[in-house]
Amino acid sequence: MSDIITIADLEKTYHSGHQALKTINLGIKNGEILALLGPNGAGKTTLISIICGLVNPSGGSVTVDGYDIIKDYRITRQLIGLVPQELTLGAFETVWDTVNLSRGLFGKKTDAAYLDQLLRDLSLHDKKYSEIRTLSGGMKRRVLIAKALSHEPKILFLDEPTAGVDVELRKDMWQIVNKLRASGVTIILTTHYIEEAEEIADRVGVIRAGELLLIEDKQRLMQKLGKKQMTIELRTAITQIPAALAEYDLELADSGEQLTYTYDTRSGQTGITRLLQDISQVGLTLKDLNTTQSSLEDIFVNLVHTE
Amino acid sequence: MNFNAIKVIYKFEMLRTWRTLMQSIASPVLSTSLYFIVFGSAIGGRIQEVDGVSYGAFIVPGLMMLTLLTQSISNASFGIFFPKFTGTIYEIMSAPISYFEILIGYVGAAATKSLIIGLITLATASLFVELHIAHPIWMLTFLVLTCVSFSLFGFIIGLWANDFEKLQVVPLLIITPLVFLGGTFYSISMLPPAWQTVTLFNPVVYLVSGFRWSFFEIADVNVYLSLFIVLAFLAICMGVVWWMFRTGYRLKS
Ligand SMILES: Nc1ncnc2c1ncn2[C@@H]1O[C@H](COP(=O)(O)OP(=O)(O)O)[C@@H](O)[C@H]1O
Ligand SMILES: [Mg+2]
């Protein structure tokens, strides 16, 4: 799949002197659902805001469908729909007026049939002529989504779409997202819940303190997650792993005095007991033993802790 | 040009006016009537004539200017301040629309609204006094230029203000005194000579004078000088807006 968005060496330092993004490089594939995972203040909104034209980058570049977001802003913005993190909506205009305004702002002619269908898909149709201030929080979020989709964008940004959203709307939202993906729309969403990324995304990127720590297919990420390593220090060095221990895929290091065993904490059996028994069976003596989480696991534990 | 975007911003802003129709239209009608009752009848009973024009008629151009200036500034400043304040500006900022187009939409709507109000004020005034306009083309030129340039000025204030207090402070503490001291209700020649000189530093004097000349052919300063000052003010505002947009001032971090 080709990239629809290419982010190269993107940096952002706010006037306050705070560096919100540090040299971000990222390619977003056409048609994928990418989840950007990161704690509060990681720089997720800043990244999205730069791509959408709300914040000036301090360095680097972004292209959308091959066009530069600054030089060719008319083309790139036309392709993008944005659902902001906050419920930023007017109060006195009707749902119908506001989606028409959105469509017009993006240079499209009015299309009542399309907008009617959009409101229907978002279960907003019976609120068509309601003033926005009379709607509930969940309904307002739907209105924001309708506004973002009013001009038929090819790329949709959802900035923390499930923050403060009830279960029903969340389910609806994922249904909408899947439907959009099926129609070829690229979707980038931010969240600080691993479960959410796991549920919906094709790929997951992790941002912390302005840095993209990793970007990985969800499947592979989930395999890596939960991996732990046990390091076994031997009293006497060996030159080669005994054949009886072959099934454990051990790594030999530190000039033969150290064995490393990788296991999955999420599987029912970690194999540790058996391994230790087998080690003494083949006549090796332990000097020390310790376990470490994979760096990935560290990241996620951290994510949870910063909550 | 993204004409659709200009159109929807303009329409949206005008819609806001219709929603507050009573307030938008009734208040200038009411205040104009009050001015006539107080100034025209009470004071006019004593002053009677200024430069051969009845006092009631004499104050009409000044009164219109007062309305135009305050309305243009408040409409335009509020129009852009409010979306900035509530955050809904994100949508305009992320739309494929240039700053110039945003400007046309907002300033165009604000100027249209104050133009309408100016004409309503004129109509109201004509109920109280007999009016005749010597130079209708000049009158309309000043009317439109004032609406546009002060809407632009209001737009600048709306961009600059980051709280409600700042939004109010310029109209209240600068514009109102300038208008009241700008020959709105009197001729500059009625002042002592020293004050006449000071007054010439007040740009509103030129506006009111030129506008009044288009009605009665009486003026404190040459009408071309008036026109020049209005155009200069418009140019300065354009320059400031251009700078604000170029730097993303208070719009983009
Ligand atoms: N306009 C701004 N001026 C200064 N600092 C900002 C501004 N916006 C965001 N920041 C800072 O930049 C960092 C990243 O913010 P943000 O992108 O909103 O993070 P996230 O969306 O991941 O929670 C935070 O430390 C935040 O305080
Ligand atoms: Mg955020």
JSON list of N, CA and C in Angstrom, two decimals, chain A residues 12 14-15 52-56 73-75 77-78 80 82-84 88-90 92-93 97-98 100-102 104-109 131 144 147-148, chain B residues 1-12 15 19 82-83 86-99 101 246-248 251-253:
[
{"chain": "A", "resi": 12, "resn": "LYS", "atom": "N", "xyz": [8.01, 20.59, 16.34]},
{"chain": "A", "resi": 12, "resn": "LYS", "atom": "CA", "xyz": [7.21, 21.73, 16.79]},
{"chain": "A", "resi": 12, "resn": "LYS", "atom": "C", "xyz": [7.68, 22.20, 18.16]},
{"chain": "A", "resi": 14, "resn": "TYR", "atom": "N", "xyz": [6.58, 25.25, 20.68]},
{"chain": "A", "resi": 14, "resn": "TYR", "atom": "CA", "xyz": [5.62, 26.34, 20.88]},
{"chain": "A", "resi": 14, "resn": "TYR", "atom": "C", "xyz": [6.35, 27.60, 21.34]},
{"chain": "A", "resi": 15, "resn": "HIS", "atom": "N", "xyz": [5.66, 28.73, 21.24]},
{"chain": "A", "resi": 15, "resn": "HIS", "atom": "CA", "xyz": [6.27, 30.01, 21.64]},
{"chain": "A", "resi": 15, "resn": "HIS", "atom": "C", "xyz": [6.73, 29.99, 23.09]},
{"chain": "A", "resi": 52, "resn": "CYS", "atom": "N", "xyz": [-3.52, 19.39, 9.76]},
{"chain": "A", "resi": 52, "resn": "CYS", "atom": "CA", "xyz": [-4.79, 20.01, 9.36]},
{"chain": "A", "resi": 52, "resn": "CYS", "atom": "C", "xyz": [-4.66, 21.52, 9.15]},
{"chain": "A", "resi": 53, "resn": "GLY", "atom": "N", "xyz": [-3.51, 22.10, 9.48]},
{"chain": "A", "resi": 53, "resn": "GLY", "atom": "CA", "xyz": [-3.34, 23.53, 9.24]},
{"chain": "A", "resi": 53, "resn": "GLY", "atom": "C", "xyz": [-3.66, 24.43, 10.41]},
{"chain": "A", "resi": 54, "resn": "LEU", "atom": "N", "xyz": [-3.82, 23.85, 11.61]},
{"chain": "A", "resi": 54, "resn": "LEU", "atom": "CA", "xyz": [-4.18, 24.67, 12.77]},
{"chain": "A", "resi": 54, "resn": "LEU", "atom": "C", "xyz": [-2.96, 25.18, 13.52]},
{"chain": "A", "resi": 55, "resn": "VAL", "atom": "N", "xyz": [-1.84, 24.52, 13.33]},
{"chain": "A", "resi": 55, "resn": "VAL", "atom": "CA", "xyz": [-0.61, 24.89, 14.02]},
{"chain": "A", "resi": 55, "resn": "VAL", "atom": "C", "xyz": [0.51, 24.92, 12.99]},
{"chain": "A", "resi": 56, "resn": "ASN", "atom": "N", "xyz": [1.37, 25.91, 13.11]},
{"chain": "A", "resi": 56, "resn": "ASN", "atom": "CA", "xyz": [2.51, 26.00, 12.20]},
{"chain": "A", "resi": 56, "resn": "ASN", "atom": "C", "xyz": [3.62, 25.06, 12.66]},
{"chain": "A", "resi": 73, "resn": "TYR", "atom": "N", "xyz": [-2.01, 24.02, 0.34]},
{"chain": "A", "resi": 73, "resn": "TYR", "atom": "CA", "xyz": [-2.99, 23.77, 1.41]},
{"chain": "A", "resi": 73, "resn": "TYR", "atom": "C", "xyz": [-4.41, 23.59, 0.90]},
{"chain": "A", "resi": 74, "resn": "ARG", "atom": "N", "xyz": [-4.73, 24.21, -0.20]},
{"chain": "A", "resi": 74, "resn": "ARG", "atom": "CA", "xyz": [-6.11, 24.08, -0.69]},
{"chain": "A", "resi": 74, "resn": "ARG", "atom": "C", "xyz": [-6.42, 22.63, -1.09]},
{"chain": "A", "resi": 75, "resn": "ILE", "atom": "N", "xyz": [-5.43, 22.00, -1.70]},
{"chain": "A", "resi": 75, "resn": "ILE", "atom": "CA", "xyz": [-5.65, 20.62, -2.13]},
{"chain": "A", "resi": 75, "resn": "ILE", "atom": "C", "xyz": [-5.64, 19.68, -0.93]},
{"chain": "A", "resi": 77, "resn": "ARG", "atom": "N", "xyz": [-6.11, 20.23, 2.34]},
{"chain": "A", "resi": 77, "resn": "ARG", "atom": "CA", "xyz": [-7.19, 20.38, 3.32]},
{"chain": "A", "resi": 77, "resn": "ARG", "atom": "C", "xyz": [-8.52, 19.83, 2.80]},
{"chain": "A", "resi": 78, "resn": "GLN", "atom": "N", "xyz": [-8.68, 19.95, 1.48]},
{"chain": "A", "resi": 78, "resn": "GLN", "atom": "CA", "xyz": [-9.87, 19.40, 0.84]},
{"chain": "A", "resi": 78, "resn": "GLN", "atom": "C", "xyz": [-10.02, 17.90, 1.10]},
{"chain": "A", "resi": 80, "resn": "ILE", "atom": "N", "xyz": [-9.02, 16.31, 3.76]},
{"chain": "A", "resi": 80, "resn": "ILE", "atom": "CA", "xyz": [-8.99, 15.95, 5.17]},
{"chain": "A", "resi": 80, "resn": "ILE", "atom": "C", "xyz": [-10.25, 16.39, 5.91]},
{"chain": "A", "resi": 82, "resn": "LEU", "atom": "N", "xyz": [-11.63, 16.67, 10.01]},
{"chain": "A", "resi": 82, "resn": "LEU", "atom": "CA", "xyz": [-11.09, 16.65, 11.37]},
{"chain": "A", "resi": 82, "resn": "LEU", "atom": "C", "xyz": [-12.20, 16.67, 12.40]},
{"chain": "A", "resi": 83, "resn": "VAL", "atom": "N", "xyz": [-12.17, 15.70, 13.32]},
{"chain": "A", "resi": 83, "resn": "VAL", "atom": "CA", "xyz": [-13.06, 15.74, 14.48]},
{"chain": "A", "resi": 83, "resn": "VAL", "atom": "C", "xyz": [-12.18, 16.11, 15.68]},
{"chain": "A", "resi": 84, "resn": "PRO", "atom": "N", "xyz": [-12.33, 17.34, 16.18]},
{"chain": "A", "resi": 84, "resn": "PRO", "atom": "CA", "xyz": [-11.42, 17.79, 17.23]},
{"chain": "A", "resi": 84, "resn": "PRO", "atom": "C", "xyz": [-11.70, 17.12, 18.56]},
{"chain": "A", "resi": 88, "resn": "THR", "atom": "N", "xyz": [-16.16, 21.53, 20.29]},
{"chain": "A", "resi": 88, "resn": "THR", "atom": "CA", "xyz": [-16.24, 22.92, 19.85]},
{"chain": "A", "resi": 88, "resn": "THR", "atom": "C", "xyz": [-17.32, 23.06, 18.79]},
{"chain": "A", "resi": 89, "resn": "LEU", "atom": "N", "xyz": [-18.44, 23.59, 19.22]},
{"chain": "A", "resi": 89, "resn": "LEU", "atom": "CA", "xyz": [-19.59, 23.75, 18.33]},
{"chain": "A", "resi": 89, "resn": "LEU", "atom": "C", "xyz": [-20.31, 25.04, 18.68]},
{"chain": "A", "resi": 90, "resn": "GLY", "atom": "N", "xyz": [-20.99, 25.59, 17.70]},
{"chain": "A", "resi": 90, "resn": "GLY", "atom": "CA", "xyz": [-21.84, 26.74, 17.98]},
{"chain": "A", "resi": 90, "resn": "GLY", "atom": "C", "xyz": [-23.01, 26.31, 18.86]},
{"chain": "A", "resi": 92, "resn": "PHE", "atom": "N", "xyz": [-26.47, 28.17, 18.67]},
{"chain": "A", "resi": 92, "resn": "PHE", "atom": "CA", "xyz": [-27.80, 28.57, 18.23]},
{"chain": "A", "resi": 92, "resn": "PHE", "atom": "C", "xyz": [-28.15, 28.12, 16.83]},
{"chain": "A", "resi": 93, "resn": "GLU", "atom": "N", "xyz": [-27.15, 27.66, 16.06]},
{"chain": "A", "resi": 93, "resn": "GLU", "atom": "CA", "xyz": [-27.51, 27.20, 14.73]},
{"chain": "A", "resi": 93, "resn": "GLU", "atom": "C", "xyz": [-28.03, 25.76, 14.80]},
{"chain": "A", "resi": 97, "resn": "ASP", "atom": "N", "xyz": [-27.96, 23.48, 9.44]},
{"chain": "A", "resi": 97, "resn": "ASP", "atom": "CA", "xyz": [-27.18, 24.66, 9.04]},
{"chain": "A", "resi": 97, "resn": "ASP", "atom": "C", "xyz": [-25.70, 24.43, 9.22]},
{"chain": "A", "resi": 98, "resn": "THR", "atom": "N", "xyz": [-25.34, 23.79, 10.32]},
{"chain": "A", "resi": 98, "resn": "THR", "atom": "CA", "xyz": [-23.92, 23.68, 10.61]},
{"chain": "A", "resi": 98, "resn": "THR", "atom": "C", "xyz": [-23.22, 22.69, 9.66]},
{"chain": "A", "resi": 100, "resn": "ASN", "atom": "N", "xyz": [-24.16, 22.15, 6.60]},
{"chain": "A", "resi": 100, "resn": "ASN", "atom": "CA", "xyz": [-24.09, 22.86, 5.33]},
{"chain": "A", "resi": 100, "resn": "ASN", "atom": "C", "xyz": [-22.97, 23.89, 5.31]},
{"chain": "A", "resi": 101, "resn": "LEU", "atom": "N", "xyz": [-22.79, 24.56, 6.45]},
{"chain": "A", "resi": 101, "resn": "LEU", "atom": "CA", "xyz": [-21.69, 25.50, 6.57]},
{"chain": "A", "resi": 101, "resn": "LEU", "atom": "C", "xyz": [-20.36, 24.78, 6.36]},
{"chain": "A", "resi": 102, "resn": "SER", "atom": "N", "xyz": [-20.21, 23.64, 7.01]},
{"chain": "A", "resi": 102, "resn": "SER", "atom": "CA", "xyz": [-18.97, 22.89, 6.90]},
{"chain": "A", "resi": 102, "resn": "SER", "atom": "C", "xyz": [-18.68, 22.51, 5.45]},
{"chain": "A", "resi": 104, "resn": "GLY", "atom": "N", "xyz": [-19.77, 23.88, 2.76]},
{"chain": "A", "resi": 104, "resn": "GLY", "atom": "CA", "xyz": [-19.46, 25.08, 2.00]},
{"chain": "A", "resi": 104, "resn": "GLY", "atom": "C", "xyz": [-18.05, 25.58, 2.24]},
{"chain": "A", "resi": 105, "resn": "LEU", "atom": "N", "xyz": [-17.63, 25.54, 3.50]},
{"chain": "A", "resi": 105, "resn": "LEU", "atom": "CA", "xyz": [-16.28, 26.00, 3.84]},
{"chain": "A", "resi": 105, "resn": "LEU", "atom": "C", "xyz": [-15.23, 25.22, 3.05]},
{"chain": "A", "resi": 106, "resn": "PHE", "atom": "N", "xyz": [-15.53, 23.97, 2.81]},
{"chain": "A", "resi": 106, "resn": "PHE", "atom": "CA", "xyz": [-14.57, 23.14, 2.08]},
{"chain": "A", "resi": 106, "resn": "PHE", "atom": "C", "xyz": [-14.78, 23.24, 0.57]},
{"chain": "A", "resi": 107, "resn": "GLY", "atom": "N", "xyz": [-15.56, 24.22, 0.18]},
{"chain": "A", "resi": 107, "resn": "GLY", "atom": "CA", "xyz": [-15.66, 24.54, -1.24]},
{"chain": "A", "resi": 107, "resn": "GLY", "atom": "C", "xyz": [-16.61, 23.68, -2.03]},
{"chain": "A", "resi": 108, "resn": "LYS", "atom": "N", "xyz": [-17.39, 22.85, -1.34]},
{"chain": "A", "resi": 108, "resn": "LYS", "atom": "CA", "xyz": [-18.29, 21.96, -2.08]},
{"chain": "A", "resi": 108, "resn": "LYS", "atom": "C", "xyz": [-19.68, 22.57, -2.21]},
{"chain": "A", "resi": 109, "resn": "LYS", "atom": "N", "xyz": [-20.30, 22.27, -3.33]},
{"chain": "A", "resi": 109, "resn": "LYS", "atom": "CA", "xyz": [-21.68, 22.72, -3.54]},
{"chain": "A", "resi": 109, "resn": "LYS", "atom": "C", "xyz": [-22.60, 21.97, -2.59]},
{"chain": "A", "resi": 131, "resn": "GLU", "atom": "N", "xyz": [-31.59, 23.00, 17.41]},
{"chain": "A", "resi": 131, "resn": "GLU", "atom": "CA", "xyz": [-30.44, 23.85, 17.70]},
{"chain": "A", "resi": 131, "resn": "GLU", "atom": "C", "xyz": [-29.41, 23.01, 18.46]},
{"chain": "A", "resi": 144, "resn": "LEU", "atom": "N", "xyz": [-20.18, 16.73, 15.35]},
{"chain": "A", "resi": 144, "resn": "LEU", "atom": "CA", "xyz": [-18.80, 17.03, 14.95]},
{"chain": "A", "resi": 144, "resn": "LEU", "atom": "C", "xyz": [-18.32, 16.06, 13.87]},
{"chain": "A", "resi": 147, "resn": "LYS", "atom": "N", "xyz": [-19.95, 17.01, 10.62]},
{"chain": "A", "resi": 147, "resn": "LYS", "atom": "CA", "xyz": [-19.29, 18.18, 10.03]},
{"chain": "A", "resi": 147, "resn": "LYS", "atom": "C", "xyz": [-17.98, 17.77, 9.34]},
{"chain": "A", "resi": 148, "resn": "ALA", "atom": "N", "xyz": [-17.25, 16.89, 10.01]},
{"chain": "A", "resi": 148, "resn": "ALA", "atom": "CA", "xyz": [-15.96, 16.46, 9.46]},
{"chain": "A", "resi": 148, "resn": "ALA", "atom": "C", "xyz": [-16.15, 15.67, 8.16]},
{"chain": "B", "resi": 1, "resn": "MET", "atom": "N", "xyz": [-10.01, 31.02, -6.08]},
{"chain": "B", "resi": 1, "resn": "MET", "atom": "CA", "xyz": [-10.88, 31.51, -5.01]},
{"chain": "B", "resi": 1, "resn": "MET", "atom": "C", "xyz": [-11.90, 30.45, -4.61]},
{"chain": "B", "resi": 2, "resn": "ASN", "atom": "N", "xyz": [-12.08, 30.30, -3.30]},
{"chain": "B", "resi": 2, "resn": "ASN", "atom": "CA", "xyz": [-13.09, 29.38, -2.79]},
{"chain": "B", "resi": 2, "resn": "ASN", "atom": "C", "xyz": [-14.37, 30.19, -2.53]},
{"chain": "B", "resi": 3, "resn": "PHE", "atom": "N", "xyz": [-15.13, 30.41, -3.61]},
{"chain": "B", "resi": 3, "resn": "PHE", "atom": "CA", "xyz": [-16.31, 31.26, -3.50]},
{"chain": "B", "resi": 3, "resn": "PHE", "atom": "C", "xyz": [-17.37, 30.67, -2.59]},
{"chain": "B", "resi": 4, "resn": "ASN", "atom": "N", "xyz": [-17.47, 29.34, -2.63]},
{"chain": "B", "resi": 4, "resn": "ASN", "atom": "CA", "xyz": [-18.46, 28.70, -1.76]},
{"chain": "B", "resi": 4, "resn": "ASN", "atom": "C", "xyz": [-18.19, 29.03, -0.31]},
{"chain": "B", "resi": 5, "resn": "ALA", "atom": "N", "xyz": [-16.90, 29.03, 0.07]},
{"chain": "B", "resi": 5, "resn": "ALA", "atom": "CA", "xyz": [-16.54, 29.31, 1.45]},
{"chain": "B", "resi": 5, "resn": "ALA", "atom": "C", "xyz": [-16.89, 30.74, 1.82]},
{"chain": "B", "resi": 6, "resn": "ILE", "atom": "N", "xyz": [-16.54, 31.68, 0.94]},
{"chain": "B", "resi": 6, "resn": "ILE", "atom": "CA", "xyz": [-16.88, 33.09, 1.21]},
{"chain": "B", "resi": 6, "resn": "ILE", "atom": "C", "xyz": [-18.39, 33.22, 1.40]},
{"chain": "B", "resi": 7, "resn": "LYS", "atom": "N", "xyz": [-19.11, 32.57, 0.49]},
{"chain": "B", "resi": 7, "resn": "LYS", "atom": "CA", "xyz": [-20.57, 32.65, 0.53]},
{"chain": "B", "resi": 7, "resn": "LYS", "atom": "C", "xyz": [-21.12, 32.12, 1.85]},
{"chain": "B", "resi": 8, "resn": "VAL", "atom": "N", "xyz": [-20.61, 30.95, 2.29]},
{"chain": "B", "resi": 8, "resn": "VAL", "atom": "CA", "xyz": [-21.19, 30.38, 3.52]},
{"chain": "B", "resi": 8, "resn": "VAL", "atom": "C", "xyz": [-20.81, 31.20, 4.76]},
{"chain": "B", "resi": 9, "resn": "ILE", "atom": "N", "xyz": [-19.60, 31.73, 4.78]},
{"chain": "B", "resi": 9, "resn": "ILE", "atom": "CA", "xyz": [-19.23, 32.57, 5.94]},
{"chain": "B", "resi": 9, "resn": "ILE", "atom": "C", "xyz": [-20.13, 33.80, 5.98]},
{"chain": "B", "resi": 10, "resn": "TYR", "atom": "N", "xyz": [-20.27, 34.42, 4.81]},
{"chain": "B", "resi": 10, "resn": "TYR", "atom": "CA", "xyz": [-21.11, 35.62, 4.71]},
{"chain": "B", "resi": 10, "resn": "TYR", "atom": "C", "xyz": [-22.55, 35.30, 5.14]},
{"chain": "B", "resi": 11, "resn": "LYS", "atom": "N", "xyz": [-23.07, 34.22, 4.59]},
{"chain": "B", "resi": 11, "resn": "LYS", "atom": "CA", "xyz": [-24.45, 33.84, 4.89]},
{"chain": "B", "resi": 11, "resn": "LYS", "atom": "C", "xyz": [-24.63, 33.52, 6.37]},
{"chain": "B", "resi": 12, "resn": "PHE", "atom": "N", "xyz": [-23.62, 32.81, 6.89]},
{"chain": "B", "resi": 12, "resn": "PHE", "atom": "CA", "xyz": [-23.68, 32.39, 8.28]},
{"chain": "B", "resi": 12, "resn": "PHE", "atom": "C", "xyz": [-23.69, 33.61, 9.20]},
{"chain": "B", "resi": 15, "resn": "LEU", "atom": "N", "xyz": [-26.94, 35.35, 8.94]},
{"chain": "B", "resi": 15, "resn": "LEU", "atom": "CA", "xyz": [-27.95, 34.56, 9.65]},
{"chain": "B", "resi": 15, "resn": "LEU", "atom": "C", "xyz": [-27.94, 34.91, 11.14]},
{"chain": "B", "resi": 19, "resn": "ARG", "atom": "N", "xyz": [-31.04, 36.21, 13.42]},
{"chain": "B", "resi": 19, "resn": "ARG", "atom": "CA", "xyz": [-31.46, 35.60, 14.68]},
{"chain": "B", "resi": 19, "resn": "ARG", "atom": "C", "xyz": [-31.62, 36.63, 15.78]},
{"chain": "B", "resi": 82, "resn": "PHE", "atom": "N", "xyz": [-15.80, 35.58, 18.58]},
{"chain": "B", "resi": 82, "resn": "PHE", "atom": "CA", "xyz": [-16.61, 34.52, 19.16]},
{"chain": "B", "resi": 82, "resn": "PHE", "atom": "C", "xyz": [-16.16, 33.11, 18.76]},
{"chain": "B", "resi": 83, "resn": "PRO", "atom": "N", "xyz": [-15.96, 32.84, 17.46]},
{"chain": "B", "resi": 83, "resn": "PRO", "atom": "CA", "xyz": [-15.43, 31.51, 17.11]},
{"chain": "B", "resi": 83, "resn": "PRO", "atom": "C", "xyz": [-14.05, 31.24, 17.69]},
{"chain": "B", "resi": 86, "resn": "THR", "atom": "N", "xyz": [-14.89, 30.33, 21.39]},
{"chain": "B", "resi": 86, "resn": "THR", "atom": "CA", "xyz": [-15.52, 29.03, 21.62]},
{"chain": "B", "resi": 86, "resn": "THR", "atom": "C", "xyz": [-14.71, 27.89, 21.01]},
{"chain": "B", "resi": 87, "resn": "GLY", "atom": "N", "xyz": [-13.77, 28.22, 20.13]},
{"chain": "B", "resi": 87, "resn": "GLY", "atom": "CA", "xyz": [-12.95, 27.18, 19.51]},
{"chain": "B", "resi": 87, "resn": "GLY", "atom": "C", "xyz": [-13.46, 26.73, 18.16]},
{"chain": "B", "resi": 88, "resn": "THR", "atom": "N", "xyz": [-14.64, 27.21, 17.76]},
{"chain": "B", "resi": 88, "resn": "THR", "atom": "CA", "xyz": [-15.19, 26.75, 16.47]},
{"chain": "B", "resi": 88, "resn": "THR", "atom": "C", "xyz": [-14.37, 27.27, 15.29]},
{"chain": "B", "resi": 89, "resn": "ILE", "atom": "N", "xyz": [-13.46, 28.17, 15.54]},
{"chain": "B", "resi": 89, "resn": "ILE", "atom": "CA", "xyz": [-12.59, 28.69, 14.48]},
{"chain": "B", "resi": 89, "resn": "ILE", "atom": "C", "xyz": [-11.75, 27.57, 13.86]},
{"chain": "B", "resi": 90, "resn": "TYR", "atom": "N", "xyz": [-11.59, 26.46, 14.60]},
{"chain": "B", "resi": 90, "resn": "TYR", "atom": "CA", "xyz": [-10.76, 25.37, 14.08]},
{"chain": "B", "resi": 90, "resn": "TYR", "atom": "C", "xyz": [-11.22, 24.96, 12.69]},
{"chain": "B", "resi": 91, "resn": "GLU", "atom": "N", "xyz": [-12.53, 25.03, 12.49]},
{"chain": "B", "resi": 91, "resn": "GLU", "atom": "CA", "xyz": [-13.05, 24.56, 11.22]},
{"chain": "B", "resi": 91, "resn": "GLU", "atom": "C", "xyz": [-12.65, 25.47, 10.06]},
{"chain": "B", "resi": 92, "resn": "ILE", "atom": "N", "xyz": [-12.72, 26.76, 10.31]},
{"chain": "B", "resi": 92, "resn": "ILE", "atom": "CA", "xyz": [-12.32, 27.71, 9.27]},
{"chain": "B", "resi": 92, "resn": "ILE", "atom": "C", "xyz": [-10.83, 27.61, 9.01]},
{"chain": "B", "resi": 93, "resn": "MET", "atom": "N", "xyz": [-10.06, 27.43, 10.09]},
{"chain": "B", "resi": 93, "resn": "MET", "atom": "CA", "xyz": [-8.61, 27.35, 9.93]},
{"chain": "B", "resi": 93, "resn": "MET", "atom": "C", "xyz": [-8.17, 26.08, 9.21]},
{"chain": "B", "resi": 94, "resn": "SER", "atom": "N", "xyz": [-9.01, 25.03, 9.30]},
{"chain": "B", "resi": 94, "resn": "SER", "atom": "CA", "xyz": [-8.61, 23.78, 8.65]},
{"chain": "B", "resi": 94, "resn": "SER", "atom": "C", "xyz": [-9.25, 23.61, 7.28]},
{"chain": "B", "resi": 95, "resn": "ALA", "atom": "N", "xyz": [-10.02, 24.62, 6.86]},
{"chain": "B", "resi": 95, "resn": "ALA", "atom": "CA", "xyz": [-10.70, 24.55, 5.57]},
{"chain": "B", "resi": 95, "resn": "ALA", "atom": "C", "xyz": [-9.78, 25.07, 4.46]},
{"chain": "B", "resi": 96, "resn": "PRO", "atom": "N", "xyz": [-10.00, 24.63, 3.23]},
{"chain": "B", "resi": 96, "resn": "PRO", "atom": "CA", "xyz": [-9.17, 25.10, 2.12]},
{"chain": "B", "resi": 96, "resn": "PRO", "atom": "C", "xyz": [-9.56, 26.52, 1.71]},
{"chain": "B", "resi": 97, "resn": "ILE", "atom": "N", "xyz": [-9.30, 27.45, 2.62]},
{"chain": "B", "resi": 97, "resn": "ILE", "atom": "CA", "xyz": [-9.74, 28.82, 2.38]},
{"chain": "B", "resi": 97, "resn": "ILE", "atom": "C", "xyz": [-8.60, 29.75, 2.78]},
{"chain": "B", "resi": 98, "resn": "SER", "atom": "N", "xyz": [-8.37, 30.78, 1.98]},
{"chain": "B", "resi": 98, "resn": "SER", "atom": "CA", "xyz": [-7.25, 31.70, 2.27]},
{"chain": "B", "resi": 98, "resn": "SER", "atom": "C", "xyz": [-7.71, 32.73, 3.29]},
{"chain": "B", "resi": 99, "resn": "TYR", "atom": "N", "xyz": [-6.73, 33.38, 3.92]},
{"chain": "B", "resi": 99, "resn": "TYR", "atom": "CA", "xyz": [-7.06, 34.43, 4.88]},
{"chain": "B", "resi": 99, "resn": "TYR", "atom": "C", "xyz": [-7.87, 35.53, 4.23]},
{"chain": "B", "resi": 101, "resn": "GLU", "atom": "N", "xyz": [-9.96, 35.30, 1.85]},
{"chain": "B", "resi": 101, "resn": "GLU", "atom": "CA", "xyz": [-11.36, 34.88, 1.70]},
{"chain": "B", "resi": 101, "resn": "GLU", "atom": "C", "xyz": [-12.11, 34.94, 3.04]},
{"chain": "B", "resi": 246, "resn": "ARG", "atom": "N", "xyz": [-0.15, 37.07, 8.06]},
{"chain": "B", "resi": 246, "resn": "ARG", "atom": "CA", "xyz": [1.13, 36.51, 7.64]},
{"chain": "B", "resi": 246, "resn": "ARG", "atom": "C", "xyz": [1.82, 35.81, 8.81]},
{"chain": "B", "resi": 247, "resn": "THR", "atom": "N", "xyz": [1.66, 36.39, 10.00]},
{"chain": "B", "resi": 247, "resn": "THR", "atom": "CA", "xyz": [2.34, 35.80, 11.16]},
{"chain": "B", "resi": 247, "resn": "THR", "atom": "C", "xyz": [1.44, 34.81, 11.90]},
{"chain": "B", "resi": 248, "resn": "GLY", "atom": "N", "xyz": [0.20, 34.69, 11.47]},
{"chain": "B", "resi": 248, "resn": "GLY", "atom": "CA", "xyz": [-0.73, 33.81, 12.15]},
{"chain": "B", "resi": 248, "resn": "GLY", "atom": "C", "xyz": [-1.10, 34.32, 13.54]},
{"chain": "B", "resi": 251, "resn": "LEU", "atom": "N", "xyz": [-4.00, 33.37, 15.88]},
{"chain": "B", "resi": 251, "resn": "LEU", "atom": "CA", "xyz": [-4.83, 32.40, 15.18]},
{"chain": "B", "resi": 251, "resn": "LEU", "atom": "C", "xyz": [-4.14, 31.04, 15.16]},
{"chain": "B", "resi": 252, "resn": "LYS", "atom": "N", "xyz": [-2.81, 31.10, 14.96]},
{"chain": "B", "resi": 252, "resn": "LYS", "atom": "CA", "xyz": [-2.05, 29.85, 14.83]},
{"chain": "B", "resi": 252, "resn": "LYS", "atom": "C", "xyz": [-0.87, 29.92, 15.76]},
{"chain": "B", "resi": 253, "resn": "SER", "atom": "N", "xyz": [-0.64, 28.87, 16.54]},
{"chain": "B", "resi": 253, "resn": "SER", "atom": "CA", "xyz": [0.56, 28.89, 17.37]},
{"chain": "B", "resi": 253, "resn": "SER", "atom": "C", "xyz": [1.71, 28.24, 16.62]}
]
